[in-house]
Short mmCIF file of C-alpha atoms in Angstrom, two decimals:
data_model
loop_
_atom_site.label_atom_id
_atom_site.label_comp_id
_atom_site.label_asym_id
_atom_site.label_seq_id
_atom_site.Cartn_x
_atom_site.Cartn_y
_atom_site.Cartn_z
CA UNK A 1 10.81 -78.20 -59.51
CA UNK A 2 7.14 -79.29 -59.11
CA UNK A 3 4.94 -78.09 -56.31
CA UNK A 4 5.71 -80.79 -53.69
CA UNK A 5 9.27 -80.00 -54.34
CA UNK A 6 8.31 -75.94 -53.55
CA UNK A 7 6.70 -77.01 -50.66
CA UNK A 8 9.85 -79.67 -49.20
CA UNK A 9 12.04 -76.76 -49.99
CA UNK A 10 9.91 -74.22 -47.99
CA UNK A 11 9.58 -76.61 -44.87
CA UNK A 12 13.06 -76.90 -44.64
CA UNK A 13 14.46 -73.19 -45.10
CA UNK A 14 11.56 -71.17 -43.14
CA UNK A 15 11.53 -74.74 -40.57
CA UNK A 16 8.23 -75.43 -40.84
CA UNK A 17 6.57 -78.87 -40.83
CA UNK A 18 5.71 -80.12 -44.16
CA UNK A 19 1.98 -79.65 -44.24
CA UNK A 20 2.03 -76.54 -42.48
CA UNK A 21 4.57 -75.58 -45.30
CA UNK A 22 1.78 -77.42 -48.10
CA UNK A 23 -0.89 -74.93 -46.34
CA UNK A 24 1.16 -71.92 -47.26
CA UNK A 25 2.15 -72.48 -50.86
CA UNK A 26 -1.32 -73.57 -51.22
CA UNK A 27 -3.25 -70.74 -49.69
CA UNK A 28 -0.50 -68.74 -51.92
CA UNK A 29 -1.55 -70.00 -55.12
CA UNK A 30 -5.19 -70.09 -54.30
CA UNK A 31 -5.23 -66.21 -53.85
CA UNK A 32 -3.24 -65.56 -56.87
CA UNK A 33 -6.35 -67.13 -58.26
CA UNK A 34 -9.11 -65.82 -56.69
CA UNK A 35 -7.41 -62.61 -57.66
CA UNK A 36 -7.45 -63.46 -61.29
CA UNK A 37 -10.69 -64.88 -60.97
CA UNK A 38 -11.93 -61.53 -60.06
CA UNK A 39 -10.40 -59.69 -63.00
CA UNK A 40 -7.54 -58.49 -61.10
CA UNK A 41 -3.87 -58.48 -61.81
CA UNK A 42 -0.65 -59.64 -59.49
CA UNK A 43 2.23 -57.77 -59.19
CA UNK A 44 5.34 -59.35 -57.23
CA UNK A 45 8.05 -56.76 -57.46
CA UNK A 46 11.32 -58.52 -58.72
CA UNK A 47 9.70 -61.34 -59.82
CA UNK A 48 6.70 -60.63 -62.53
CA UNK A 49 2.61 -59.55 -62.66
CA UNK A 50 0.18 -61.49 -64.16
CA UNK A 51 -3.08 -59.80 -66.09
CA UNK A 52 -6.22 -61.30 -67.65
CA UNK A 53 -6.55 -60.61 -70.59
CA UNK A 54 -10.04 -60.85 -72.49
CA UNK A 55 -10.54 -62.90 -76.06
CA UNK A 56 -13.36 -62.12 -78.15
CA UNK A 57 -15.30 -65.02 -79.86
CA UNK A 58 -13.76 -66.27 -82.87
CA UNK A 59 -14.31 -69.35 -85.49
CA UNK A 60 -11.99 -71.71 -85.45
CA UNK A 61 -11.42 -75.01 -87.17
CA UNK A 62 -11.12 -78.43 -86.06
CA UNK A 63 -7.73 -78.89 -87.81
CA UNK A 64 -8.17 -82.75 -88.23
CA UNK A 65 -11.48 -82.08 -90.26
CA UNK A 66 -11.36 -78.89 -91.23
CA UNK A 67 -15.24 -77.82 -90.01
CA UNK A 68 -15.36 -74.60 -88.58
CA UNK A 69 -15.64 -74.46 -84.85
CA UNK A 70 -17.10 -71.41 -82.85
CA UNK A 71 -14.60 -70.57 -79.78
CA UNK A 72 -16.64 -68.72 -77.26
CA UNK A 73 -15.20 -65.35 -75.47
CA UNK A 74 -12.83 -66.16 -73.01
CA UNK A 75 -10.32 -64.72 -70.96
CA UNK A 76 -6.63 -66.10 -70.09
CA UNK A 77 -4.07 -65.34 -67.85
CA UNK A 78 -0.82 -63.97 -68.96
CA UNK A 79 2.33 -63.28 -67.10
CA UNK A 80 5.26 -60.56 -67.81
CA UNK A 81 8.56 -61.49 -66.29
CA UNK A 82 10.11 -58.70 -63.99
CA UNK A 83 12.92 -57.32 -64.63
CA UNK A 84 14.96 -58.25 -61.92
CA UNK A 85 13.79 -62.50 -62.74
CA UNK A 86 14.38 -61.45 -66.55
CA UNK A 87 17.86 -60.94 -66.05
CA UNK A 88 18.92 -63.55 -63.92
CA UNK A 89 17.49 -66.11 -65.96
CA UNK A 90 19.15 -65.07 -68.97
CA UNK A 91 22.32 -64.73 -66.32
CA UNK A 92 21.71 -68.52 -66.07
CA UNK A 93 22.53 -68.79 -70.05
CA UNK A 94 26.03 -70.39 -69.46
CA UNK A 95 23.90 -73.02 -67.60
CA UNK A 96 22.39 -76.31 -69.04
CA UNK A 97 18.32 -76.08 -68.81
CA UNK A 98 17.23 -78.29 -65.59
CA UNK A 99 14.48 -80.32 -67.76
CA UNK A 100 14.19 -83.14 -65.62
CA UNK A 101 11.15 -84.76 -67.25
CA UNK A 102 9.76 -85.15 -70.87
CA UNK A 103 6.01 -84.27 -69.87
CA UNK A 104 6.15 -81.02 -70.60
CA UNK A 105 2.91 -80.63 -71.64
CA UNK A 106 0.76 -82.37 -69.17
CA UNK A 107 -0.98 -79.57 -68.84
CA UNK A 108 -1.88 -78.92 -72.12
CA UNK A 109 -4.88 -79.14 -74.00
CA UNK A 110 -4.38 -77.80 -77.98
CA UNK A 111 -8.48 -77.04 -77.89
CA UNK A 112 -8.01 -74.12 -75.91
CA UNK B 1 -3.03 -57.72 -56.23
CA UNK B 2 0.17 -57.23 -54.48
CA UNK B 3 3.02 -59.66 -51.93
CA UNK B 4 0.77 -57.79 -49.21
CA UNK B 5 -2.67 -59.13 -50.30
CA UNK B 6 -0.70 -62.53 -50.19
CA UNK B 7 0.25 -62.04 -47.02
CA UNK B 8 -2.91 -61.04 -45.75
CA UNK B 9 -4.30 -63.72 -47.21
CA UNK B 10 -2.16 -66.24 -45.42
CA UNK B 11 -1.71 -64.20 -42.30
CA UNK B 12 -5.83 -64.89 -41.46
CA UNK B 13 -6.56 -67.72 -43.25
CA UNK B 14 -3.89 -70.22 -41.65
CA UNK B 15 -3.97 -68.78 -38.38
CA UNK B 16 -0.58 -69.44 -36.18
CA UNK B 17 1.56 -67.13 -37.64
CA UNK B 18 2.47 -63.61 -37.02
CA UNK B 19 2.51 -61.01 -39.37
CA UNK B 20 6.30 -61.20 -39.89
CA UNK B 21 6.34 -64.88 -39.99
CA UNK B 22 3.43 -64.19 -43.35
CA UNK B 23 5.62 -62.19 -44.66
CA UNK B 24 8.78 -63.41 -44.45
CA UNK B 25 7.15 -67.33 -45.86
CA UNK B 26 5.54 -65.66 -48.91
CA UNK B 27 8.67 -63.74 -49.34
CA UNK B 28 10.14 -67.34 -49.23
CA UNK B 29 8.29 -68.89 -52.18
CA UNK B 30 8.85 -66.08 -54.36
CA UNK B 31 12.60 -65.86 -53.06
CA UNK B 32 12.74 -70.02 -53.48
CA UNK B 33 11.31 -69.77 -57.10
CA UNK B 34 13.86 -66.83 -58.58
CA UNK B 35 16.59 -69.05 -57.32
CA UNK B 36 15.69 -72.11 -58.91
CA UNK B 37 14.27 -70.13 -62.46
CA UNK B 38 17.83 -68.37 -61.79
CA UNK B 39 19.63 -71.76 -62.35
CA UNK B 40 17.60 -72.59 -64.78
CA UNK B 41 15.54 -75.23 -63.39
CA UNK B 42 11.48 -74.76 -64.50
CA UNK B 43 8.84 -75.01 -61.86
CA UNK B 44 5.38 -76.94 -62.71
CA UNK B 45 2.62 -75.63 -60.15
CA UNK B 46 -0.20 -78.02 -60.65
CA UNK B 47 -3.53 -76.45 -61.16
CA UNK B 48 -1.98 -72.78 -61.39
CA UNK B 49 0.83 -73.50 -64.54
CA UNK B 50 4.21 -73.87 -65.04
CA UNK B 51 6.85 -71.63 -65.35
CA UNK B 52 9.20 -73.02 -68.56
CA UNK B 53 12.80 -71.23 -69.69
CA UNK B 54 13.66 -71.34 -73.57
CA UNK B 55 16.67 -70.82 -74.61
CA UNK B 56 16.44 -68.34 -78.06
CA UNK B 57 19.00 -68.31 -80.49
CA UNK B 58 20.32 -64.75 -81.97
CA UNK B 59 17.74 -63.19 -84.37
CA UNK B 60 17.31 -60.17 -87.11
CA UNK B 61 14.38 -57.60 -85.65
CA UNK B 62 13.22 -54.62 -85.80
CA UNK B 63 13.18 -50.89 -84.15
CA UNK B 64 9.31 -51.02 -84.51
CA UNK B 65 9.78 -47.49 -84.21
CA UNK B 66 12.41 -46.76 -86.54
CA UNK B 67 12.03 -50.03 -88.85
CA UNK B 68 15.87 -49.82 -88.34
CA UNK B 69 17.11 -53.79 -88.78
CA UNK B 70 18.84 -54.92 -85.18
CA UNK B 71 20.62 -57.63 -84.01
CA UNK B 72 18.69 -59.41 -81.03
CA UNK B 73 20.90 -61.66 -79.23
CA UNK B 74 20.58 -64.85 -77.82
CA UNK B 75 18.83 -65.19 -74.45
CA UNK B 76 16.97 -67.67 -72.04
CA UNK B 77 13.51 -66.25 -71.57
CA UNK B 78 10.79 -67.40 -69.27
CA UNK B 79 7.26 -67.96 -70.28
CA UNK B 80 4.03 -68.92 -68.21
CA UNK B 81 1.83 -71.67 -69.45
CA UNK B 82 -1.09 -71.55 -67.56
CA UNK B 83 -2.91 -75.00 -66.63
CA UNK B 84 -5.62 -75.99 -67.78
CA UNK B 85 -7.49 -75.59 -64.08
CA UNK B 86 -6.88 -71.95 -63.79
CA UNK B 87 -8.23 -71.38 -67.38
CA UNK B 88 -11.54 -73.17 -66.21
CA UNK B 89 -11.41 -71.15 -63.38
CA UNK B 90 -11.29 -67.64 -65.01
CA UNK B 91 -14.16 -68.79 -67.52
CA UNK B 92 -16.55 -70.57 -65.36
CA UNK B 93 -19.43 -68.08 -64.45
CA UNK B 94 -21.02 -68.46 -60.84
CA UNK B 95 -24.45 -69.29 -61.28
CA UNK B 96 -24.15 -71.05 -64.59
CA UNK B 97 -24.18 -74.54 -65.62
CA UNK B 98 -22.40 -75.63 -68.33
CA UNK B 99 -24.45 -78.48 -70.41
CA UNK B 100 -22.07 -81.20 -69.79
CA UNK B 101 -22.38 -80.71 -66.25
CA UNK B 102 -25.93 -80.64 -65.91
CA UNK B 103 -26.47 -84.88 -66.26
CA UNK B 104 -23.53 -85.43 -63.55
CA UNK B 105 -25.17 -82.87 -61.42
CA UNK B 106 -28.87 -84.50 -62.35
CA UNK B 107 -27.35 -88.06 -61.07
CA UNK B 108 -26.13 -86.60 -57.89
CA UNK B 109 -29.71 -85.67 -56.53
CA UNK B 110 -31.86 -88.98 -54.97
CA UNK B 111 -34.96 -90.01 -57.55
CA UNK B 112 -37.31 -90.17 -54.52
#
Protein backbone atom coordinates (compact mmCIF):
# COMPACT_ATOMS: atom_id res chain seq x y z
CA UNK A 1 0.00 0.00 0.00
CA UNK A 2 1.62 3.38 -0.89
CA UNK A 3 0.27 6.68 0.30
CA UNK A 4 -2.16 7.44 -2.57
CA UNK A 5 -3.49 4.04 -1.96
CA UNK A 6 -3.97 5.17 2.10
CA UNK A 7 -5.53 8.06 0.99
CA UNK A 8 -8.21 6.19 -1.92
CA UNK A 9 -8.87 3.83 0.88
CA UNK A 10 -9.67 6.62 3.45
CA UNK A 11 -11.99 8.58 0.93
CA UNK A 12 -13.96 5.73 0.43
CA UNK A 13 -14.56 4.21 4.06
CA UNK A 14 -14.89 7.64 6.16
CA UNK A 15 -16.82 9.09 2.46
CA UNK A 16 -14.84 11.79 1.99
CA UNK A 17 -13.74 13.31 -1.34
CA UNK A 18 -10.36 12.35 -2.37
CA UNK A 19 -8.41 15.49 -1.67
CA UNK A 20 -10.16 16.27 1.33
CA UNK A 21 -9.13 12.62 2.28
CA UNK A 22 -5.17 13.61 0.76
CA UNK A 23 -5.48 16.74 3.30
CA UNK A 24 -5.97 14.43 6.23
CA UNK A 25 -3.36 11.73 5.79
CA UNK A 26 -1.18 14.55 4.93
CA UNK A 27 -1.72 16.92 7.79
CA UNK A 28 -1.37 13.36 9.73
CA UNK A 29 2.00 12.64 8.69
CA UNK A 30 3.18 16.18 8.78
CA UNK A 31 2.53 16.35 12.63
CA UNK A 32 4.04 13.07 13.31
CA UNK A 33 6.95 15.05 12.00
CA UNK A 34 6.92 18.19 13.39
CA UNK A 35 6.64 16.15 16.54
CA UNK A 36 9.83 14.32 15.88
CA UNK A 37 11.32 17.31 14.64
CA UNK A 38 10.94 18.75 18.01
CA UNK A 39 12.53 15.87 19.90
CA UNK A 40 9.35 14.38 20.83
CA UNK A 41 8.07 10.86 20.65
CA UNK A 42 4.51 9.34 19.19
CA UNK A 43 2.64 6.99 20.87
CA UNK A 44 -0.52 5.38 19.00
CA UNK A 45 -1.91 2.87 21.44
CA UNK A 46 -2.38 -0.53 19.55
CA UNK A 47 -0.40 0.36 16.89
CA UNK A 48 3.40 1.51 17.91
CA UNK A 49 5.55 4.91 19.24
CA UNK A 50 8.21 6.26 17.53
CA UNK A 51 11.41 8.01 19.50
CA UNK A 52 14.47 9.93 18.26
CA UNK A 53 17.10 8.68 19.12
CA UNK A 54 20.54 10.69 19.18
CA UNK A 55 24.00 9.32 17.35
CA UNK A 56 27.17 10.64 18.40
CA UNK A 57 29.84 11.49 15.71
CA UNK A 58 31.72 8.64 14.52
CA UNK A 59 34.47 7.84 11.61
CA UNK A 60 33.42 5.94 9.12
CA UNK A 61 34.83 4.64 5.87
CA UNK A 62 33.98 5.05 2.40
CA UNK A 63 33.77 1.25 1.82
CA UNK A 64 34.63 1.52 -1.99
CA UNK A 65 38.02 3.28 -1.02
CA UNK A 66 38.55 2.60 2.21
CA UNK A 67 39.43 6.52 3.45
CA UNK A 68 38.03 7.28 6.59
CA UNK A 69 34.98 9.44 6.57
CA UNK A 70 33.79 11.65 9.59
CA UNK A 71 29.82 11.07 10.13
CA UNK A 72 28.59 14.07 11.97
CA UNK A 73 26.07 13.68 15.15
CA UNK A 74 22.81 12.94 14.09
CA UNK A 75 19.66 11.82 15.27
CA UNK A 76 17.12 9.14 13.63
CA UNK A 77 13.83 8.09 14.12
CA UNK A 78 13.01 4.71 15.34
CA UNK A 79 9.75 2.95 15.76
CA UNK A 80 8.66 0.01 18.33
CA UNK A 81 5.73 -2.00 17.13
CA UNK A 82 2.76 -2.22 19.70
CA UNK A 83 1.76 -4.98 20.95
CA UNK A 84 -1.54 -5.31 19.76
CA UNK A 85 0.07 -4.62 15.63
CA UNK A 86 2.95 -7.12 16.83
CA UNK A 87 0.70 -9.86 17.11
CA UNK A 88 -1.48 -9.59 14.33
CA UNK A 89 1.19 -9.36 11.97
CA UNK A 90 2.83 -12.36 13.06
CA UNK A 91 -1.08 -13.71 13.07
CA UNK A 92 -0.71 -12.97 9.32
CA UNK A 93 2.29 -15.71 9.20
CA UNK A 94 0.10 -18.37 7.37
CA UNK A 95 -0.19 -15.51 4.78
CA UNK A 96 2.05 -14.88 1.66
CA UNK A 97 3.93 -11.29 2.12
CA UNK A 98 1.91 -8.63 -0.18
CA UNK A 99 5.32 -7.35 -1.93
CA UNK A 100 3.85 -5.92 -4.83
CA UNK A 101 6.92 -4.12 -6.18
CA UNK A 102 10.75 -4.79 -6.31
CA UNK A 103 11.77 -1.09 -5.25
CA UNK A 104 12.08 -1.66 -1.99
CA UNK A 105 14.60 0.56 -1.35
CA UNK A 106 13.73 3.71 -3.08
CA UNK A 107 14.13 5.30 -0.20
CA UNK A 108 17.35 4.37 0.66
CA UNK A 109 20.52 5.97 0.72
CA UNK A 110 23.56 3.45 2.22
CA UNK A 111 25.54 6.98 3.22
CA UNK A 112 23.39 7.52 6.01
CA UNK B 1 2.81 13.02 21.08
CA UNK B 2 -0.36 11.17 21.29
CA UNK B 3 -3.84 10.11 18.57
CA UNK B 4 -5.14 13.39 20.44
CA UNK B 5 -2.34 15.81 19.36
CA UNK B 6 -3.20 14.27 15.85
CA UNK B 7 -6.43 15.08 16.12
CA UNK B 8 -5.97 18.41 17.25
CA UNK B 9 -3.81 18.92 14.73
CA UNK B 10 -6.25 18.08 12.00
CA UNK B 11 -9.30 19.25 13.85
CA UNK B 12 -7.85 23.23 13.37
CA UNK B 13 -5.74 23.00 10.68
CA UNK B 14 -8.30 21.60 7.95
CA UNK B 15 -11.14 23.33 9.23
CA UNK B 16 -14.73 21.59 8.26
CA UNK B 17 -14.74 18.93 10.51
CA UNK B 18 -16.00 18.39 13.93
CA UNK B 19 -14.21 17.08 16.64
CA UNK B 20 -15.70 13.57 16.24
CA UNK B 21 -15.36 13.58 12.58
CA UNK B 22 -11.04 14.31 13.61
CA UNK B 23 -11.20 11.71 15.53
CA UNK B 24 -12.91 9.14 14.12
CA UNK B 25 -10.58 9.91 10.38
CA UNK B 26 -7.27 9.66 12.29
CA UNK B 27 -8.65 6.72 14.04
CA UNK B 28 -9.23 5.61 10.36
CA UNK B 29 -5.65 5.71 9.07
CA UNK B 30 -4.28 4.04 11.94
CA UNK B 31 -7.34 1.49 11.87
CA UNK B 32 -6.74 1.25 7.74
CA UNK B 33 -2.94 0.60 8.25
CA UNK B 34 -3.20 -2.42 11.11
CA UNK B 35 -5.51 -4.04 8.66
CA UNK B 36 -3.47 -4.02 5.75
CA UNK B 37 0.15 -4.69 7.98
CA UNK B 38 -2.38 -7.44 9.49
CA UNK B 39 -2.58 -9.18 6.03
CA UNK B 40 0.60 -8.67 5.45
CA UNK B 41 0.66 -6.12 2.87
CA UNK B 42 3.67 -3.24 3.63
CA UNK B 43 2.79 0.39 3.41
CA UNK B 44 5.43 2.96 1.74
CA UNK B 45 4.57 6.61 3.08
CA UNK B 46 6.62 8.83 0.89
CA UNK B 47 8.65 11.38 2.69
CA UNK B 48 7.79 9.84 6.26
CA UNK B 49 9.09 5.82 5.53
CA UNK B 50 7.80 2.68 4.98
CA UNK B 51 6.55 0.21 7.07
CA UNK B 52 8.19 -3.43 5.70
CA UNK B 53 7.17 -7.14 7.33
CA UNK B 54 10.05 -9.88 7.36
CA UNK B 55 9.35 -13.00 7.75
CA UNK B 56 12.24 -14.65 10.41
CA UNK B 57 12.99 -18.11 10.41
CA UNK B 58 13.32 -20.09 13.95
CA UNK B 59 16.58 -19.16 15.78
CA UNK B 60 18.93 -20.29 18.95
CA UNK B 61 19.00 -17.10 21.62
CA UNK B 62 19.50 -16.25 24.66
CA UNK B 63 17.83 -15.46 28.30
CA UNK B 64 20.15 -12.33 28.42
CA UNK B 65 19.39 -12.67 31.90
CA UNK B 66 19.97 -16.15 32.58
CA UNK B 67 22.38 -16.93 29.46
CA UNK B 68 19.95 -19.96 29.42
CA UNK B 69 19.98 -21.15 25.40
CA UNK B 70 16.11 -20.73 24.00
CA UNK B 71 14.39 -21.58 21.13
CA UNK B 72 12.97 -18.34 19.33
CA UNK B 73 10.45 -19.25 16.86
CA UNK B 74 9.64 -18.16 13.63
CA UNK B 75 7.69 -14.92 13.23
CA UNK B 76 6.77 -12.02 10.75
CA UNK B 77 8.04 -8.85 12.34
CA UNK B 78 7.56 -5.31 11.25
CA UNK B 79 10.28 -2.79 10.95
CA UNK B 80 10.25 1.07 10.09
CA UNK B 81 12.64 2.38 7.54
CA UNK B 82 12.51 5.85 7.74
CA UNK B 83 12.90 7.98 4.36
CA UNK B 84 15.35 9.73 3.60
CA UNK B 85 13.12 13.23 3.92
CA UNK B 86 12.29 12.76 7.50
CA UNK B 87 16.01 12.05 8.32
CA UNK B 88 16.84 15.54 6.68
CA UNK B 89 14.22 16.84 8.55
CA UNK B 90 15.29 15.80 12.12
CA UNK B 91 18.99 16.99 11.27
CA UNK B 92 18.50 20.19 9.53
CA UNK B 93 19.02 23.06 12.14
CA UNK B 94 16.78 26.30 11.68
CA UNK B 95 18.98 29.03 11.07
CA UNK B 96 21.79 27.11 9.47
CA UNK B 97 22.94 26.69 6.04
CA UNK B 98 24.43 23.80 4.98
CA UNK B 99 27.46 24.54 2.37
CA UNK B 100 25.91 22.90 -0.52
CA UNK B 101 23.01 24.98 -0.19
CA UNK B 102 24.54 28.19 0.08
CA UNK B 103 25.42 28.59 -4.10
CA UNK B 104 21.63 27.49 -4.96
CA UNK B 105 20.47 29.92 -2.42
CA UNK B 106 23.28 32.65 -3.77
CA UNK B 107 21.67 32.11 -7.47
CA UNK B 108 18.22 32.66 -6.25
CA UNK B 109 18.83 36.40 -5.17
CA UNK B 110 18.85 39.14 -8.43
CA UNK B 111 22.71 40.49 -9.13
CA UNK B 112 21.34 44.06 -9.31
Amino acid sequence: MTKSELIDAIAARGQLTKARAELVVNCVFDAMTEALQRGEGIEIRGFGSFTVRPYKPYDGRNPRTGQPVPVPAKRLPFFKVGKELKELVNASRGRQLIDDDDDDDDDDDPST
Amino acid sequence: MTKADIVQAVYTRLGGFSKKESADLVDLVFETMKETLGRGEKIKISGFGNFVLRDKRQRQGRNPQTGEPIVITERRVLNFKASQLLKQALNDKPGTETPSEKPFADALIPKD
